[in-house]
Coordinates of C-alpha atoms and ligand atoms in Angstrom, one line a residue:
I1 CA -8.3 42.0 2.0
Y2 CA -7.8 40.7 -1.6
D3 CA -5.5 37.8 -1.5
S4 CA -3.9 37.4 -4.9
A5 CA -2.4 34.0 -4.0
V6 CA -5.9 32.6 -4.0
N7 CA -7.5 31.9 -7.3
K8 CA -11.2 32.3 -6.6
N9 CA -12.2 31.3 -10.0
I10 CA -11.9 27.6 -9.0
S11 CA -15.0 26.0 -7.7
L12 CA -16.1 22.5 -7.0
N13 CA -17.4 22.3 -10.5
D14 CA -14.1 22.6 -11.9
I15 CA -12.8 19.4 -10.3
F16 CA -13.0 15.8 -11.8
I17 CA -13.1 13.6 -8.7
S18 CA -12.6 10.0 -9.6
V19 CA -12.8 7.0 -7.2
K20 CA -11.3 3.7 -8.1
T21 CA -13.5 0.9 -6.9
T22 CA -14.3 -2.8 -7.7
K23 CA -17.2 -5.1 -7.4
H24 CA -15.5 -6.6 -4.4
Y25 CA -16.2 -3.4 -2.4
Q26 CA -19.5 -2.5 -3.8
H27 CA -21.5 -3.4 -0.8
T28 CA -18.8 -2.6 1.8
R29 CA -17.0 0.5 0.9
L30 CA -19.2 2.2 -1.7
P31 CA -22.3 2.8 0.7
I32 CA -20.3 4.7 3.2
I33 CA -19.0 7.0 0.5
L34 CA -22.5 7.4 -1.0
K35 CA -23.9 8.3 2.4
T36 CA -21.2 10.9 3.4
W37 CA -18.9 12.9 1.1
F38 CA -20.4 11.9 -2.2
Q39 CA -23.4 13.9 -1.3
L40 CA -21.3 17.1 -1.3
A41 CA -20.0 16.4 -4.8
R42 CA -22.7 14.3 -6.6
E43 CA -22.2 16.1 -10.1
Q44 CA -18.4 16.0 -9.8
T45 CA -17.5 12.5 -8.6
W46 CA -17.2 9.5 -10.8
F47 CA -16.7 5.9 -9.8
F48 CA -14.4 3.6 -11.8
T49 CA -15.4 -0.1 -11.3
D50 CA -15.4 -3.5 -13.1
T51 CA -18.9 -4.4 -13.1
D52 CA -22.5 -3.2 -13.8
N53 CA -24.8 -2.6 -10.9
R54 CA -28.3 -0.8 -11.5
Q55 CA -28.8 0.1 -7.8
L56 CA -25.4 1.9 -7.6
Q57 CA -26.0 3.6 -11.1
D58 CA -29.4 5.0 -9.8
Q59 CA -27.9 6.0 -6.4
T60 CA -25.0 7.9 -8.2
N61 CA -27.3 9.4 -11.0
G62 CA -25.3 7.4 -13.5
H63 CA -21.9 8.1 -12.2
M64 CA -20.6 4.4 -12.1
V65 CA -18.2 3.9 -14.9
N66 CA -17.7 0.1 -15.9
T67 CA -14.0 0.2 -17.1
N68 CA -14.2 -3.5 -18.4
C69 CA -10.9 -3.9 -16.5
S70 CA -10.6 -7.1 -14.7
A71 CA -11.6 -7.2 -11.0
S72 CA -8.3 -8.0 -9.5
H73 CA -5.5 -6.3 -7.6
Q74 CA -2.9 -7.1 -10.1
R75 CA -0.9 -4.2 -11.4
K76 CA -2.1 -4.5 -15.0
H77 CA -5.7 -4.3 -14.0
L78 CA -5.3 -1.4 -11.5
C79 CA -3.3 0.4 -14.2
C80 CA -6.1 -0.3 -16.6
K81 CA -8.5 1.6 -14.2
M82 CA -6.2 4.6 -13.8
S83 CA -6.0 4.8 -17.5
V84 CA -9.6 5.0 -18.0
E85 CA -10.0 7.5 -15.2
Y86 CA -7.4 9.7 -16.9
D87 CA -9.0 9.4 -20.3
H88 CA -12.5 10.3 -18.8
F89 CA -11.0 13.4 -17.2
L90 CA -9.4 14.5 -20.6
E91 CA -12.8 14.2 -22.1
S92 CA -14.5 16.3 -19.4
D93 CA -14.3 20.0 -19.4
K94 CA -12.8 20.2 -15.8
K95 CA -9.7 22.0 -14.7
W96 CA -8.4 19.4 -12.1
F97 CA -8.1 15.7 -12.1
C98 CA -8.2 14.3 -8.5
H99 CA -8.0 10.6 -7.9
F100 CA -9.0 8.8 -4.8
D101 CA -9.4 5.1 -3.7
D102 CA -12.6 3.9 -2.3
D103 CA -11.3 3.7 1.2
N104 CA -10.7 7.5 1.1
Y105 CA -12.9 10.2 2.8
V106 CA -12.7 13.3 0.8
N107 CA -13.3 16.6 2.7
V108 CA -14.9 18.3 -0.3
P109 CA -14.7 22.0 0.6
R110 CA -11.0 21.6 1.7
L111 CA -10.2 20.1 -1.6
V112 CA -11.7 23.1 -3.3
S113 CA -10.0 25.7 -1.1
I114 CA -6.5 24.1 -1.5
L115 CA -6.8 23.8 -5.4
Q116 CA -7.6 27.5 -5.2
K117 CA -4.0 28.1 -4.4
Y118 CA -2.9 26.7 -7.6
N119 CA -3.2 27.8 -11.2
H120 CA -4.8 25.0 -13.3
Q121 CA -3.1 26.6 -16.5
E122 CA 0.2 25.8 -15.0
D123 CA 1.6 22.3 -14.5
W124 CA 0.8 20.8 -11.2
Y125 CA 1.1 17.4 -9.6
L126 CA -0.2 17.6 -6.1
G127 CA -0.1 14.7 -3.5
R128 CA 1.7 13.2 -0.6
T129 CA 4.6 10.6 -0.8
S130 CA 4.5 7.5 1.4
V131 CA 8.2 6.6 1.1
Y132 CA 11.2 8.4 2.4
E133 CA 13.3 8.3 -0.8
P134 CA 12.4 8.4 -4.4
V135 CA 12.1 5.3 -6.6
K136 CA 15.4 4.3 -8.1
I137 CA 15.8 2.7 -11.4
Y138 CA 18.9 0.9 -12.0
K139 CA 20.5 -0.4 -15.3
K140 CA 21.0 -4.1 -15.7
P141 CA 23.5 -5.9 -15.5
T142 CA 25.8 -3.1 -14.2
N143 CA 23.3 -1.9 -11.5
K144 CA 24.2 1.7 -12.4
L145 CA 21.5 4.2 -11.3
M146 CA 19.7 5.4 -14.3
F147 CA 17.4 7.9 -12.8
S148 CA 15.0 8.3 -9.7
F149 CA 11.6 10.0 -9.1
W150 CA 8.9 10.7 -6.5
F151 CA 5.3 9.7 -6.8
A152 CA 2.2 10.7 -5.0
T153 CA 0.6 7.6 -3.1
G154 CA -2.7 6.7 -4.9
G155 CA -4.2 5.7 -1.6
A156 CA -3.9 9.2 -0.2
G157 CA -5.4 10.8 -3.5
F158 CA -3.6 13.3 -5.7
C159 CA -4.5 16.0 -8.2
I160 CA -3.2 16.9 -11.7
S161 CA -3.8 20.2 -13.3
R162 CA -5.4 20.2 -16.8
S163 CA -2.3 21.8 -18.3
L164 CA -0.1 18.9 -17.0
A165 CA -2.7 16.2 -18.1
L166 CA -2.7 17.8 -21.6
K167 CA 1.0 17.5 -21.7
M168 CA 0.9 13.9 -20.8
L169 CA -1.6 13.2 -23.6
P170 CA 0.8 11.9 -26.2
V171 CA 2.3 9.3 -24.0
A172 CA -0.5 8.3 -21.7
S173 CA -4.0 9.0 -23.3
G174 CA -6.1 6.3 -25.1
G175 CA -4.9 3.5 -22.9
K176 CA -1.1 4.3 -23.5
F177 CA -1.0 4.8 -19.7
I178 CA -1.3 0.8 -19.4
S179 CA 1.7 0.2 -21.7
I180 CA 3.8 2.5 -19.8
C181 CA 2.9 0.7 -16.5
E182 CA 3.7 -2.7 -18.2
G183 CA 7.0 -1.2 -19.6
I184 CA 8.2 -0.2 -16.2
R185 CA 6.4 -3.0 -14.3
L186 CA 5.4 -0.6 -11.5
P187 CA 1.9 0.2 -9.9
D188 CA -0.4 2.8 -11.3
D189 CA 0.5 5.5 -8.8
V190 CA 4.1 4.9 -9.3
S191 CA 3.8 4.9 -13.1
M192 CA 2.0 8.3 -12.8
G193 CA 5.0 9.5 -11.0
F194 CA 7.3 8.1 -13.4
I195 CA 5.4 9.8 -16.4
I196 CA 5.1 13.3 -14.6
E197 CA 8.5 13.6 -12.9
H198 CA 10.7 11.5 -15.3
M199 CA 9.1 11.9 -18.6
M200 CA 7.4 15.4 -18.2
K201 CA 10.1 16.8 -16.0
K202 CA 7.6 18.2 -13.6
N203 CA 8.1 17.7 -9.9
L204 CA 5.6 16.5 -7.4
T205 CA 4.4 19.3 -5.0
L206 CA 3.9 17.8 -1.5
V207 CA 0.5 18.7 0.0
P208 CA 0.5 17.1 3.4
E209 CA -3.3 17.4 3.8
F210 CA -3.6 14.2 1.7
H211 CA -3.7 10.9 3.9
S212 CA -3.6 7.3 3.4
H213 CA -3.8 4.4 5.5
L214 CA 0.1 4.0 5.4
E215 CA 0.0 6.5 8.0
Q216 CA -1.4 6.1 11.5
M217 CA -4.9 7.7 11.2
K218 CA -5.2 8.1 15.0
L219 CA -2.3 10.6 15.0
L220 CA -4.5 13.2 13.1
I221 CA -5.9 15.6 15.6
P222 CA -9.5 16.5 15.5
E223 CA -8.8 20.3 15.7
T224 CA -7.2 19.8 12.3
F225 CA -9.7 17.6 10.6
R226 CA -11.3 20.6 8.7
N227 CA -7.9 21.4 7.1
Q228 CA -7.2 17.9 5.7
I229 CA -8.2 17.0 2.3
S230 CA -8.6 13.1 2.7
F231 CA -8.6 10.4 5.2
S232 CA -8.4 6.7 5.0
Y233 CA -8.9 3.4 7.0
A234 CA -7.6 -0.2 6.9
K235 CA -8.0 -3.3 8.9
A236 CA -4.9 -5.5 9.5
K237 CA -5.8 -8.7 11.2
D238 CA -7.9 -7.5 14.2
E239 CA -6.6 -4.0 14.2
W240 CA -8.3 -1.1 12.6
N241 CA -6.2 2.0 11.5
V242 CA -8.8 4.6 11.7
V243 CA -9.3 8.2 12.6
N244 CA -9.9 8.9 16.1
V245 CA -13.1 10.9 16.2
P246 CA -16.0 10.8 18.7
G247 CA -19.4 9.8 17.4
F248 CA -21.2 6.5 16.6
D249 CA -20.5 3.2 18.1
T250 CA -17.5 1.4 16.5
R251 CA -19.8 -1.6 15.8
Y252 CA -22.0 0.7 13.7
D253 CA -19.2 2.7 12.3
P254 CA -16.0 0.7 12.2
T255 CA -14.3 2.9 9.6
R256 CA -15.2 6.1 11.6
F257 CA -16.1 7.8 8.3
L258 CA -19.8 8.3 9.4
S259 CA -18.5 9.8 12.6
L260 CA -15.9 11.9 10.8
H261 CA -18.6 13.2 8.4
C262 CA -20.8 14.3 11.2
F263 CA -17.9 16.0 12.9
L264 CA -17.3 18.0 9.8
F265 CA -21.0 18.4 8.7
P266 CA -23.1 18.0 11.8
H267 CA -26.4 19.2 9.9
F268 CA -26.5 16.0 7.9
K269 CA -29.7 14.0 8.5
F270 CA -28.2 11.0 9.7
C271 CA -26.0 12.9 12.3
P272 CA -27.3 13.0 15.9
R273 CA -28.3 16.4 17.2
Ligands
UDP1 N1 -9.1 -2.3 -6.0 C1 -9.4 -2.6 -7.3 N2 -9.5 -4.0 -7.7 C2 -9.2 -5.0 -6.9 C3 -8.6 -4.6 -5.5 C4 -8.6 -3.3 -5.2 O1 -9.7 -1.8 -8.2 O2 -9.2 -6.2 -7.1 C5 -9.0 -0.9 -5.8 C6 -9.9 -0.6 -4.5 O3 -11.2 -0.5 -4.7 C7 -9.1 0.7 -3.9 C8 -7.8 0.4 -4.6 O4 -7.7 -0.5 -5.6 O5 -9.6 1.7 -4.6 C9 -6.8 0.0 -3.3 O6 -7.3 -1.3 -2.7 P1 -7.1 -1.6 -1.3 O7 -7.5 -0.5 -0.4 O8 -7.9 -3.0 -1.0 O9 -5.6 -2.1 -1.3 P2 -4.3 -1.4 -0.7 O10 -3.5 -1.1 -1.9 O11 -4.8 0.1 -0.1 O12 -3.7 -2.2 0.3
MN2 MN1 -6.5 0.8 0.8

């Protein structure tokens, strides 16, 4: 049966997958991505980092971009990276801009199939919120509510259609994204929500298949892994917040991403059979 709600014209090659990373994680987080999901989207995935590394450049076929942003977790420097990610997307010929963090596992086929439900020639901001109410901006000194907006958590990943990205061009391209971040003094993902919801007047569309480590990863059920777009992990003190998936020993695979990858794609060479 022909399903008119599904836009079969979109394929993996229409997606610009950008991953924010840093030299601090190049020996810990990057290798896990390169061994797993990156192998399913080698041509479409780009890494935005803050250093040069010949070996990683070779392993990714030149897909490491040195943003020349500082290597720090400060708002300004994270906004700097997001700004470069967005500008690189604009210069690409892709139909969708999808951002992820380097502690995300991206279920590549599912990302494609979900984007097929939306028209890239329309304005779409797809992601998942991590807060229960919108960000509220108050006027000083009266504390009168000026406006509020939602944003998609960067740590879960989000996607923006080309149509919407082009509308943002006058206010956000060529590094202007950084000025907006600085102006409202909010993190990169929140600033993205500000630009899209408040300035562009386009609403975030909730796509619950994106996941960040702000959720409890163990609550995800293996039967539904295949339907999810992204996963994450985090370690707080001695506790890991990780996907509960059978597979490799936790000493070898503490993040569970190797096991998750084998759960989804058991034919991979490194997977037990
Ligand atoms: N990151 C970065 N520079 C830094 C620290 C972090 O670019 O100095 C990136 C990191 O690679 C990741 C994202 O910012 O893609 C979020 O970092 P992390 O997971 O450490 O922190 P979280 O915000 O999730 O607590
Ligand atoms: Mn994180």
